[in-house]
Amino acid sequence: MLFLAFTVGRTILPIYIISGLMAMVLFLTSTSIGPVVFPWETRQKTLERLISCPISIKTILLGNVWSSFFFGCIFSTIPMVLGVFIFGLWSYINILIIIIGIIIAAFAYSSFSLILSVPPTDTPASTMILTILIKFPIVFMSPLFMPISSAPLALISPLTYFIDVINIGLGEVSAFGTWGLLIDFSILLIFGFGFLFISFTLHQKTLQKRFRG
Amino acid sequence: MNAIIAKDLSKFFKPSKGKKKEKKSKQILEKENNLICAVDNISFNVKYGEIFGFLGPNGAGKTTTIRMLTGVLKPSNGSITIFGENVWKHPIRVKQIMGNVPEMANVYLDLTGIQNLNFIGEIYGIPKKERNDLAENLLKKFELFDRRYSKAKKYSKGMKQRLLLCMALMSSPKILFLDEPTSGLDVQSARIIKQLIREYNKTGMTIFMTTHDMDVANELCNRIAIINKGKIIGLDSPENLRNLKQEYQAIDLYLINDLNQKEIENLSTIKEVRKIQDHYHIIVHDINNGIFEIIEYLKSNHIKIKKINTYEPHLEDVFVKMVNGGG
């Protein structure tokens, strides 16, 4: 539906369709597990026993990142394979750039999803509301299905840099100049580790509130 | 030799906005800064190899205490040492030697019994072959072996509780924490759990359990701490706690002839004599000596006995009396 909302009535280059779809799928899938796991485990009463096991909260959170990462990676390859096949872009594709891009971006978005599970609730629906309120504005400010230069707020969105990576991987020139690819990877890594650091800090603060009297 | 040393433990909670109404009824002590005190400056030791019971009414602070001991909740004040290690300074080291069955905990419902155990075994770093054998042995002991390949969501409540205990025992812990282990279970599951708690304790395992079931506490525990409104109001062996309430040692005497109440009151072991309808209710200092003295007196006065009942103090009487402020 989101894809149709962005594309109906517009003439879009095939490369932008693939990069836009991949960015949307990767972002939405890799941020779909993280916000639900903690409230779900709190509600299922499995979290308390897990915390009393000899593993740190960081390990538990990294486990969440890993599952979101894995989920996102698998689903984002589907639009890539379909798009490249439909539009016949096999001769332009640089598979290595795309794979590295998917891995780094999936890590960044999965780390971001951990922040969404910070509120100490045991109701997954509560985090879903917050998730929608944050995720959708990010999607709408991103340069999906269009050149990066034509989206004014694009630079603050973590999706922009993944879109640029995919565009480069499909034979397009980077929107950020000669060092574009390096800039994209670096900024995605900064986003990833930044989100991870924020989520570790916030979860340490709110974890205790999940087990109050 | 102490397995647990808890010193000056307190836990305060901030009243949350959404739960203000609910918390207000639960609140134990409201400090000036609006904090709710769930556990109020308690200290106790648990000896190596003993079964230590934490007994108290709902909302007394039992679960908060066990959560602090197991490293789930950080105490607001005080320190906890388990087998010589500070729980909050070396949490991983301490958790490596403990097993925990939290109250109302759940197993992973979409995993089978054996998968649940293997998952926990993996967390504790037990090698694959060893953890498989360990899991199978535990499932046999807890009478779950036949259902090891069934998903846990198909288990009854009692079976899930037994599986939880298996999960806590996967790492062969030195100390086991059980929060209301038999609460709401069927007779068979409760019996199996109680029997295995005793068995594991015999192997030297220290067990810390919370309960509000007097019979479980009386039957299993070497020592009991009674907690109410966040404070420990009694700590001793079940026998000594019972003896604290001497007024519950009594004899009901049904006689054919009448009795001289004043004369019998003069006997050394007798505390008080009350005539209640067709019998005498005699409160004694010591039930064993009291009964001999009374029978001697009745014999020498040719008074014939119709029926005689003895009452010893029950832990429940002690508990109710202490919790209601008579302790």
Coordinates of C-alpha atoms in Angstrom, one line a residue:
Chain A
M1 CA 0.0 0.0 0.0
L2 CA 2.8 2.3 0.9
F3 CA 4.5 1.5 -2.4
L4 CA 1.3 2.4 -4.3
A5 CA 0.9 5.6 -2.3
F6 CA 4.4 6.7 -3.4
T7 CA 4.3 5.5 -7.0
V8 CA 0.8 5.8 -8.5
G9 CA 0.6 8.6 -11.1
R10 CA 4.3 9.2 -11.2
T11 CA 7.0 8.3 -13.7
I12 CA 9.8 6.6 -11.8
L13 CA 13.1 5.2 -12.9
P14 CA 13.4 1.5 -12.3
I15 CA 16.5 2.0 -10.1
Y16 CA 14.5 4.2 -7.8
I17 CA 11.7 1.7 -7.6
I18 CA 14.1 -1.1 -6.5
S19 CA 16.1 1.1 -4.1
G20 CA 12.9 2.6 -2.7
L21 CA 11.2 -0.7 -2.2
M22 CA 14.3 -2.3 -0.7
A23 CA 14.7 0.6 1.7
M24 CA 11.1 0.5 2.7
V25 CA 11.0 -3.3 3.2
L26 CA 14.3 -3.4 5.0
F27 CA 13.3 -0.6 7.4
L28 CA 9.8 -1.8 8.1
T29 CA 10.8 -5.5 8.6
S30 CA 13.9 -4.9 10.6
T31 CA 12.1 -2.6 12.9
S32 CA 9.1 -4.9 13.3
I33 CA 10.5 -7.4 15.8
G34 CA 12.5 -5.3 18.2
P35 CA 9.6 -3.2 19.6
V36 CA 7.5 -6.2 20.3
V37 CA 9.9 -8.7 21.9
F38 CA 10.4 -6.9 25.3
P39 CA 6.7 -6.2 26.0
W40 CA 5.9 -9.7 24.8
E41 CA 8.4 -11.4 27.0
T42 CA 7.3 -9.2 29.9
R43 CA 3.7 -10.3 29.4
Q44 CA 4.6 -13.9 28.8
K45 CA 6.6 -13.8 32.1
T46 CA 9.8 -15.2 30.5
L47 CA 11.8 -12.0 30.8
E48 CA 12.4 -12.3 34.5
R49 CA 13.9 -15.7 34.3
L50 CA 16.0 -14.7 31.3
I51 CA 17.4 -11.8 33.3
S52 CA 18.2 -14.1 36.3
C53 CA 20.3 -16.2 33.9
P54 CA 24.1 -15.4 33.7
I55 CA 23.8 -13.1 30.7
S56 CA 23.9 -9.3 30.6
I57 CA 21.0 -7.1 29.5
K58 CA 23.3 -6.1 26.6
T59 CA 23.5 -9.7 25.4
I60 CA 19.7 -10.0 25.5
L61 CA 19.3 -6.7 23.5
L62 CA 21.9 -7.9 21.0
G63 CA 19.9 -11.1 20.6
N64 CA 16.9 -8.8 19.7
V65 CA 19.1 -7.0 17.2
W66 CA 20.2 -10.2 15.7
S67 CA 16.7 -11.5 15.1
S68 CA 15.5 -8.2 13.6
F69 CA 18.7 -8.0 11.4
F70 CA 18.1 -11.6 10.1
F71 CA 14.5 -10.9 9.4
G72 CA 15.2 -7.6 7.6
C73 CA 18.0 -9.1 5.5
I74 CA 15.9 -12.0 4.2
F75 CA 12.9 -9.8 3.3
S76 CA 14.9 -7.0 1.7
T77 CA 16.4 -9.4 -0.9
I78 CA 13.0 -10.3 -2.3
P79 CA 12.3 -6.8 -3.9
M80 CA 15.9 -6.7 -5.1
V81 CA 15.8 -10.1 -6.9
L82 CA 12.3 -9.4 -8.3
G83 CA 13.2 -5.8 -9.3
V84 CA 16.4 -6.7 -11.0
F85 CA 14.8 -9.6 -12.8
I86 CA 11.7 -7.6 -13.9
F87 CA 13.7 -4.5 -15.1
G88 CA 16.6 -6.5 -16.4
L89 CA 19.3 -4.7 -14.5
W90 CA 21.7 -7.7 -14.2
S91 CA 24.4 -6.1 -16.2
Y92 CA 24.6 -3.0 -13.9
I93 CA 24.4 -4.7 -10.5
N94 CA 27.3 -4.7 -8.0
I95 CA 26.2 -7.4 -5.7
L96 CA 29.0 -6.9 -3.1
I97 CA 28.0 -3.2 -2.5
I98 CA 24.4 -4.2 -2.2
I99 CA 25.1 -7.1 0.3
I100 CA 27.3 -4.9 2.4
G101 CA 24.7 -2.1 2.3
I102 CA 21.9 -4.5 3.4
I103 CA 24.1 -5.8 6.3
I104 CA 25.0 -2.4 7.6
A105 CA 21.6 -0.9 7.1
A106 CA 19.8 -3.9 8.7
F107 CA 22.1 -3.5 11.7
A108 CA 21.3 0.3 11.9
Y109 CA 17.6 -0.2 11.6
S110 CA 17.5 -3.2 14.0
S111 CA 19.4 -1.1 16.6
F112 CA 16.9 1.7 16.0
S113 CA 14.0 -0.7 16.7
L114 CA 15.4 -1.4 20.2
I115 CA 14.8 2.2 21.1
L116 CA 11.1 1.7 20.3
S117 CA 10.9 -1.1 22.9
V118 CA 12.2 1.1 25.8
P119 CA 8.9 2.1 27.4
P120 CA 8.4 -0.5 30.2
T121 CA 5.0 -1.8 29.1
D122 CA 3.8 -5.4 28.8
T123 CA 1.4 -4.5 26.0
P124 CA 2.9 -4.9 22.6
A125 CA 0.1 -2.7 21.1
S126 CA 1.4 0.3 23.2
T127 CA 4.8 0.1 21.6
M128 CA 3.2 -0.3 18.2
I129 CA 1.5 3.1 18.5
L130 CA 4.9 4.7 19.3
T131 CA 6.5 2.7 16.5
I132 CA 4.0 4.0 13.9
L133 CA 4.3 7.6 15.2
I134 CA 8.1 7.5 14.7
K135 CA 8.6 5.1 11.7
F136 CA 6.1 6.6 9.3
P137 CA 7.4 10.2 9.4
I138 CA 10.9 8.7 8.8
V139 CA 9.6 6.8 5.7
F140 CA 7.8 9.9 4.4
M141 CA 10.8 12.3 4.8
S142 CA 13.0 9.8 3.0
P143 CA 13.8 10.0 -0.8
L144 CA 11.8 6.9 -1.7
F145 CA 11.3 6.4 -5.5
M146 CA 12.9 9.8 -6.3
P147 CA 16.4 11.3 -6.6
I148 CA 17.9 12.1 -3.1
S149 CA 18.6 15.7 -4.1
S150 CA 14.8 16.3 -4.5
A151 CA 13.9 15.4 -0.9
P152 CA 14.8 18.4 1.4
L153 CA 14.7 16.5 4.7
A154 CA 16.5 13.4 3.4
L155 CA 19.8 13.9 5.1
I156 CA 18.4 13.3 8.6
S157 CA 16.8 10.0 7.6
P158 CA 18.8 6.8 8.0
L159 CA 17.0 5.4 4.9
T160 CA 18.6 8.0 2.6
Y161 CA 22.1 6.5 3.0
F162 CA 20.9 2.9 2.3
I163 CA 18.9 4.2 -0.8
D164 CA 22.1 5.8 -2.0
V165 CA 24.1 2.6 -1.5
I166 CA 21.5 0.6 -3.5
N167 CA 21.5 3.3 -6.2
I168 CA 25.3 3.0 -6.5
G169 CA 25.0 -0.8 -6.5
L170 CA 22.6 -0.6 -9.4
G171 CA 24.9 1.6 -11.5
E172 CA 23.8 5.1 -10.5
V173 CA 26.1 7.9 -9.3
S174 CA 26.1 8.7 -5.5
A175 CA 24.2 11.8 -4.4
F176 CA 27.1 12.6 -2.1
G177 CA 30.0 12.8 -4.6
T178 CA 33.1 10.7 -5.2
W179 CA 33.3 9.5 -1.6
G180 CA 29.6 8.8 -1.5
L181 CA 29.8 5.1 -0.8
L182 CA 32.2 5.6 2.1
I183 CA 30.0 8.4 3.5
D184 CA 26.9 6.2 3.2
F185 CA 28.5 3.2 5.0
S186 CA 30.1 5.5 7.7
I187 CA 26.8 7.3 8.4
L188 CA 24.9 4.1 8.5
L189 CA 27.4 2.6 11.0
I190 CA 27.3 5.8 13.1
F191 CA 23.5 5.6 13.1
G192 CA 23.7 1.9 14.1
F193 CA 26.2 2.2 16.9
G194 CA 24.5 5.5 18.1
F195 CA 21.1 3.8 18.2
L196 CA 22.6 0.8 20.0
F197 CA 24.3 3.0 22.6
I198 CA 21.1 5.0 23.2
S199 CA 19.0 1.8 23.5
F200 CA 21.5 0.2 25.9
T201 CA 21.4 3.3 28.1
L202 CA 17.6 3.7 28.0
H203 CA 16.9 0.0 28.6
Q204 CA 19.2 -0.1 31.6
K205 CA 17.0 2.7 33.1
T206 CA 13.6 1.3 32.3
L207 CA 14.3 -2.5 32.8
Q208 CA 13.7 -2.3 36.6
K209 CA 10.3 -0.7 36.0
R210 CA 9.1 -3.9 34.3
F211 CA 9.4 -5.8 37.6
R212 CA 8.1 -3.3 40.1
G213 CA 6.0 -4.5 43.0
Chain B
M1 CA 28.7 -20.6 57.1
N2 CA 26.2 -18.5 55.1
A3 CA 25.0 -19.0 51.5
I4 CA 23.1 -15.6 51.5
I5 CA 23.9 -12.6 53.6
A6 CA 21.3 -9.8 53.1
K7 CA 22.1 -6.7 55.0
D8 CA 19.9 -3.6 55.5
L9 CA 18.0 -4.3 52.3
S10 CA 15.4 -1.7 51.2
K11 CA 13.5 -1.2 48.0
F12 CA 11.6 2.0 47.2
F13 CA 9.4 2.4 44.1
K14 CA 8.2 5.6 42.6
P15 CA 4.4 5.6 42.3
S16 CA 3.7 5.4 38.6
K17 CA 1.0 7.8 37.3
G18 CA -1.1 5.2 35.5
K19 CA -1.1 2.8 38.5
K20 CA -1.5 5.4 41.2
K21 CA -4.8 4.0 42.3
E22 CA -3.7 0.5 42.4
K23 CA -0.5 1.3 44.1
K24 CA -2.2 3.3 46.8
S25 CA -3.9 0.3 48.1
K26 CA -0.8 -1.8 47.9
Q27 CA 1.5 0.8 49.4
I28 CA 3.2 -0.1 52.6
L29 CA 4.9 3.0 53.7
E30 CA 4.9 6.4 52.0
K31 CA 8.0 8.4 52.7
E32 CA 8.1 12.2 52.6
N33 CA 9.4 12.1 49.0
N34 CA 6.4 10.1 47.9
L35 CA 8.3 6.8 47.4
I36 CA 6.6 3.6 48.2
C37 CA 8.6 1.3 50.4
A38 CA 8.2 -2.3 49.4
V39 CA 11.0 -3.7 51.5
D40 CA 12.1 -1.8 54.6
N41 CA 15.6 -2.3 55.9
I42 CA 15.7 -6.1 56.3
S43 CA 18.7 -8.2 57.2
F44 CA 19.0 -12.0 57.3
N45 CA 21.4 -14.9 56.6
V46 CA 20.7 -18.2 54.9
K47 CA 22.9 -21.0 55.9
Y48 CA 24.6 -23.4 53.5
G49 CA 22.3 -26.4 52.7
E50 CA 19.2 -25.2 54.4
I51 CA 15.7 -24.6 53.1
F52 CA 14.9 -21.0 54.0
G53 CA 11.2 -19.9 53.8
F54 CA 10.0 -16.4 53.3
L55 CA 6.5 -16.3 54.5
G56 CA 4.1 -13.4 54.2
P57 CA 0.7 -12.2 53.0
N58 CA 0.2 -10.8 49.5
G59 CA 2.0 -7.5 49.0
A60 CA 4.3 -8.1 52.0
G61 CA 7.5 -7.8 50.0
K62 CA 8.4 -11.4 49.3
T63 CA 8.6 -11.2 45.5
T64 CA 10.5 -7.9 45.7
T65 CA 13.0 -9.5 48.1
I66 CA 13.5 -12.5 45.9
R67 CA 13.9 -10.3 42.8
M68 CA 16.6 -8.4 44.6
L69 CA 18.4 -11.6 45.7
T70 CA 18.3 -12.9 42.1
G71 CA 19.7 -9.7 40.6
V72 CA 16.5 -8.7 38.8
L73 CA 15.8 -5.6 40.9
K74 CA 18.5 -3.4 42.3
P75 CA 18.1 -2.7 46.0
S76 CA 17.6 1.0 46.9
N77 CA 19.8 0.4 50.0
G78 CA 21.8 -2.5 51.5
S79 CA 23.9 -5.3 50.1
I80 CA 23.4 -8.9 49.1
T81 CA 26.2 -11.5 49.1
I82 CA 25.6 -15.0 47.7
F83 CA 28.3 -17.6 48.3
G84 CA 30.7 -14.7 49.1
E85 CA 30.0 -12.7 45.9
N86 CA 28.2 -9.4 45.8
V87 CA 25.1 -9.8 43.6
W88 CA 25.4 -6.4 42.0
K89 CA 29.1 -6.3 41.7
H90 CA 29.5 -9.7 40.0
P91 CA 26.0 -10.5 38.7
I92 CA 27.2 -13.0 36.0
R93 CA 29.3 -15.0 38.5
V94 CA 26.5 -15.1 41.0
K95 CA 23.9 -16.0 38.5
Q96 CA 26.1 -18.9 37.2
I97 CA 25.6 -20.7 40.6
M98 CA 21.9 -20.0 41.1
G99 CA 18.7 -21.3 39.7
N100 CA 15.5 -19.3 39.7
V101 CA 11.8 -20.0 39.4
P102 CA 10.1 -16.7 39.5
E103 CA 6.4 -16.4 40.5
M104 CA 4.0 -16.8 37.6
A105 CA 6.9 -17.4 35.3
N106 CA 6.3 -19.1 32.0
V107 CA 8.2 -21.5 29.9
Y108 CA 8.6 -20.8 26.1
L109 CA 5.2 -22.0 25.0
D110 CA 6.2 -22.6 21.3
L111 CA 9.2 -24.8 22.3
T112 CA 8.9 -28.4 23.4
G113 CA 9.9 -29.4 26.9
I114 CA 13.4 -30.6 25.8
Q115 CA 13.9 -27.5 23.7
N116 CA 13.2 -25.3 26.7
L117 CA 15.8 -27.1 28.7
N118 CA 18.3 -27.1 25.9
F119 CA 17.8 -23.3 25.5
I120 CA 18.6 -22.7 29.1
G121 CA 21.5 -25.2 29.0
E122 CA 22.9 -23.2 26.0
I123 CA 22.7 -19.9 28.0
Y124 CA 24.7 -21.6 30.8
G125 CA 27.3 -22.8 28.3
I126 CA 26.7 -26.5 28.9
P127 CA 28.1 -28.6 26.1
K128 CA 25.5 -30.1 23.7
K129 CA 25.9 -33.7 24.6
E130 CA 26.0 -33.1 28.3
R131 CA 22.9 -30.8 28.2
N132 CA 20.9 -33.4 26.3
D133 CA 21.6 -36.0 28.9
L134 CA 21.0 -33.6 31.7
A135 CA 17.7 -32.5 30.2
E136 CA 16.5 -36.1 29.8
N137 CA 17.4 -37.0 33.3
L138 CA 15.6 -34.0 34.7
L139 CA 12.5 -34.7 32.6
K140 CA 12.5 -38.3 33.9
K141 CA 12.8 -37.1 37.5
F142 CA 10.0 -34.6 37.2
E143 CA 7.8 -37.1 35.3
L144 CA 7.8 -35.2 32.1
F145 CA 9.9 -37.5 30.0
D146 CA 6.9 -38.9 28.0
R147 CA 5.9 -35.4 27.0
R148 CA 9.4 -34.1 26.1
Y149 CA 8.6 -33.6 22.5
S150 CA 5.2 -31.9 23.1
K151 CA 5.1 -28.1 22.8
A152 CA 5.0 -26.5 26.3
K153 CA 1.7 -24.7 25.4
K154 CA 0.0 -28.1 25.6
Y155 CA 1.3 -28.7 29.2
S156 CA -1.0 -28.3 32.2
K157 CA -0.1 -25.6 34.8
G158 CA 1.5 -28.2 37.1
M159 CA 3.6 -29.6 34.2
K160 CA 4.7 -26.1 33.2
Q161 CA 5.8 -25.5 36.8
R162 CA 7.7 -28.7 36.9
L163 CA 9.4 -27.8 33.6
L164 CA 10.3 -24.4 35.1
L165 CA 11.9 -26.2 38.0
C166 CA 13.8 -28.4 35.5
M167 CA 15.0 -25.3 33.7
A168 CA 16.2 -23.8 37.0
L169 CA 18.1 -27.1 37.8
M170 CA 19.7 -27.4 34.4
S171 CA 22.9 -25.6 35.6
S172 CA 23.1 -27.8 38.7
P173 CA 23.0 -24.6 40.9
K174 CA 24.3 -24.4 44.4
I175 CA 21.4 -22.3 45.4
L176 CA 17.8 -22.4 44.2
F177 CA 15.3 -19.6 44.4
L178 CA 11.6 -20.5 44.3
D179 CA 8.9 -17.9 44.3
E180 CA 5.6 -19.6 45.4
P181 CA 6.6 -23.0 43.9
T182 CA 3.4 -24.8 44.7
S183 CA 1.0 -22.0 44.3
G184 CA -2.2 -23.1 42.5
L185 CA -0.9 -26.5 41.6
D186 CA -2.8 -29.8 41.6
V187 CA -2.0 -32.3 44.4
Q188 CA 0.2 -34.5 42.3
S189 CA 2.4 -31.7 40.9
A190 CA 2.7 -30.1 44.4
R191 CA 3.7 -33.5 45.9
I192 CA 6.3 -34.1 43.2
I193 CA 7.8 -30.6 43.6
K194 CA 7.9 -30.9 47.4
Q195 CA 9.5 -34.3 47.3
L196 CA 12.2 -33.1 44.8
I197 CA 12.9 -30.0 46.8
R198 CA 13.7 -32.2 49.7
E199 CA 15.8 -34.5 47.6
Y200 CA 17.8 -31.7 46.1
N201 CA 18.3 -30.2 49.5
K202 CA 19.7 -33.5 50.7
T203 CA 22.4 -33.3 48.1
G204 CA 23.5 -30.0 49.7
M205 CA 21.6 -27.5 47.6
T206 CA 20.6 -24.3 49.5
I207 CA 17.0 -23.4 48.8
F208 CA 15.3 -20.1 49.3
M209 CA 11.6 -20.1 48.8
T210 CA 8.8 -17.7 49.3
T211 CA 5.3 -19.0 50.0
H212 CA 2.1 -18.0 51.7
D213 CA 1.2 -21.7 52.2
M214 CA 1.8 -22.5 55.9
D215 CA 1.8 -26.3 55.3
V216 CA 4.5 -26.0 52.6
A217 CA 6.6 -23.8 54.9
N218 CA 6.0 -26.0 57.9
E219 CA 6.8 -29.2 56.0
L220 CA 9.9 -28.1 54.0
C221 CA 11.7 -25.2 55.7
N222 CA 14.5 -25.5 58.2
R223 CA 14.0 -21.8 59.1
I224 CA 11.3 -19.3 58.3
A225 CA 11.3 -15.5 58.1
I226 CA 7.9 -13.9 58.4
I227 CA 7.6 -10.7 56.4
N228 CA 4.8 -8.2 56.7
K229 CA 4.6 -4.6 55.3
G230 CA 8.2 -4.9 54.1
K231 CA 9.7 -5.8 57.5
I232 CA 10.8 -9.1 58.9
I233 CA 8.6 -9.7 62.0
G234 CA 9.9 -13.2 63.0
L235 CA 12.7 -15.5 62.0
D236 CA 13.3 -18.9 63.5
S237 CA 12.7 -22.6 62.9
P238 CA 9.0 -23.6 62.4
E239 CA 9.1 -25.3 65.8
N240 CA 10.5 -22.4 67.7
L241 CA 8.1 -20.0 65.9
R242 CA 5.2 -22.2 66.9
N243 CA 6.4 -22.3 70.5
L244 CA 6.3 -18.5 70.6
K245 CA 2.6 -18.8 70.8
Q246 CA 2.1 -20.8 74.0
E247 CA -1.5 -20.0 74.3
Y248 CA -2.2 -22.4 71.4
Q249 CA -1.0 -25.3 73.5
A250 CA -4.3 -26.6 75.0
I251 CA -6.2 -29.6 76.1
D252 CA -9.9 -30.1 75.7
L253 CA -11.2 -32.4 78.5
Y254 CA -14.6 -34.1 78.3
L255 CA -15.5 -35.6 81.7
I256 CA -18.3 -37.7 83.2
N257 CA -18.1 -36.0 86.6
D258 CA -17.6 -32.3 87.3
L259 CA -14.2 -30.8 88.0
N260 CA -13.0 -28.4 90.7
Q261 CA -11.7 -25.6 88.4
K262 CA -9.7 -23.8 91.1
E263 CA -7.9 -26.9 92.1
I264 CA -6.8 -27.8 88.7
E265 CA -5.7 -24.2 88.0
N266 CA -3.1 -24.7 90.8
L267 CA -1.3 -27.4 88.9
S268 CA 2.2 -26.2 87.8
T269 CA 1.7 -26.7 84.1
I270 CA -1.7 -25.2 83.8
K271 CA -2.1 -21.7 82.7
E272 CA -5.9 -21.2 82.4
V273 CA -9.0 -23.3 82.6
R274 CA -12.2 -22.3 80.8
K275 CA -15.5 -24.2 81.0
I276 CA -17.0 -24.3 77.5
Q277 CA -20.4 -26.0 77.3
D278 CA -19.8 -29.7 77.8
H279 CA -16.0 -29.6 78.2
Y280 CA -13.1 -27.8 79.8
H281 CA -10.6 -25.9 77.6
I282 CA -7.3 -26.0 79.5
I283 CA -4.4 -23.9 78.3
V284 CA -1.0 -25.3 79.4
H285 CA 2.6 -24.2 79.4
D286 CA 3.8 -27.5 78.1
I287 CA 1.6 -30.0 76.5
N288 CA 3.6 -33.1 77.3
N289 CA 3.9 -32.5 81.0
G290 CA 0.5 -30.9 81.2
I291 CA -1.3 -34.0 80.0
F292 CA 0.4 -36.3 82.5
E293 CA -0.3 -33.9 85.4
I294 CA -4.0 -33.6 84.5
I295 CA -4.4 -37.4 84.2
E296 CA -2.7 -37.9 87.6
Y297 CA -5.0 -35.3 89.1
L298 CA -8.1 -36.9 87.6
K299 CA -7.0 -40.4 88.7
S300 CA -6.4 -39.3 92.3
N301 CA -9.8 -37.6 92.4
H302 CA -11.6 -40.5 90.7
I303 CA -12.9 -38.4 87.9
K304 CA -13.6 -40.4 84.7
I305 CA -12.6 -39.1 81.3
K306 CA -15.0 -39.3 78.4
K307 CA -12.7 -37.8 75.7
I308 CA -9.5 -35.9 75.6
N309 CA -8.1 -33.7 72.7
T310 CA -4.8 -31.9 72.6
Y311 CA -4.0 -28.8 70.5
E312 CA -0.5 -27.7 69.6
P313 CA 0.2 -24.3 68.1
H314 CA 0.0 -24.2 64.3
L315 CA 2.3 -22.1 62.2
E316 CA -0.8 -20.5 60.8
D317 CA -1.9 -19.3 64.3
V318 CA 1.6 -17.8 64.8
F319 CA 1.5 -16.2 61.4
V320 CA -1.9 -14.6 61.8
K321 CA -1.1 -13.4 65.2
M322 CA 2.2 -11.8 64.0
V323 CA 0.8 -10.3 60.9
N324 CA -2.1 -8.8 62.8
G325 CA 0.3 -7.1 65.2
G326 CA 0.2 -9.4 68.1
G327 CA 3.7 -10.8 67.6

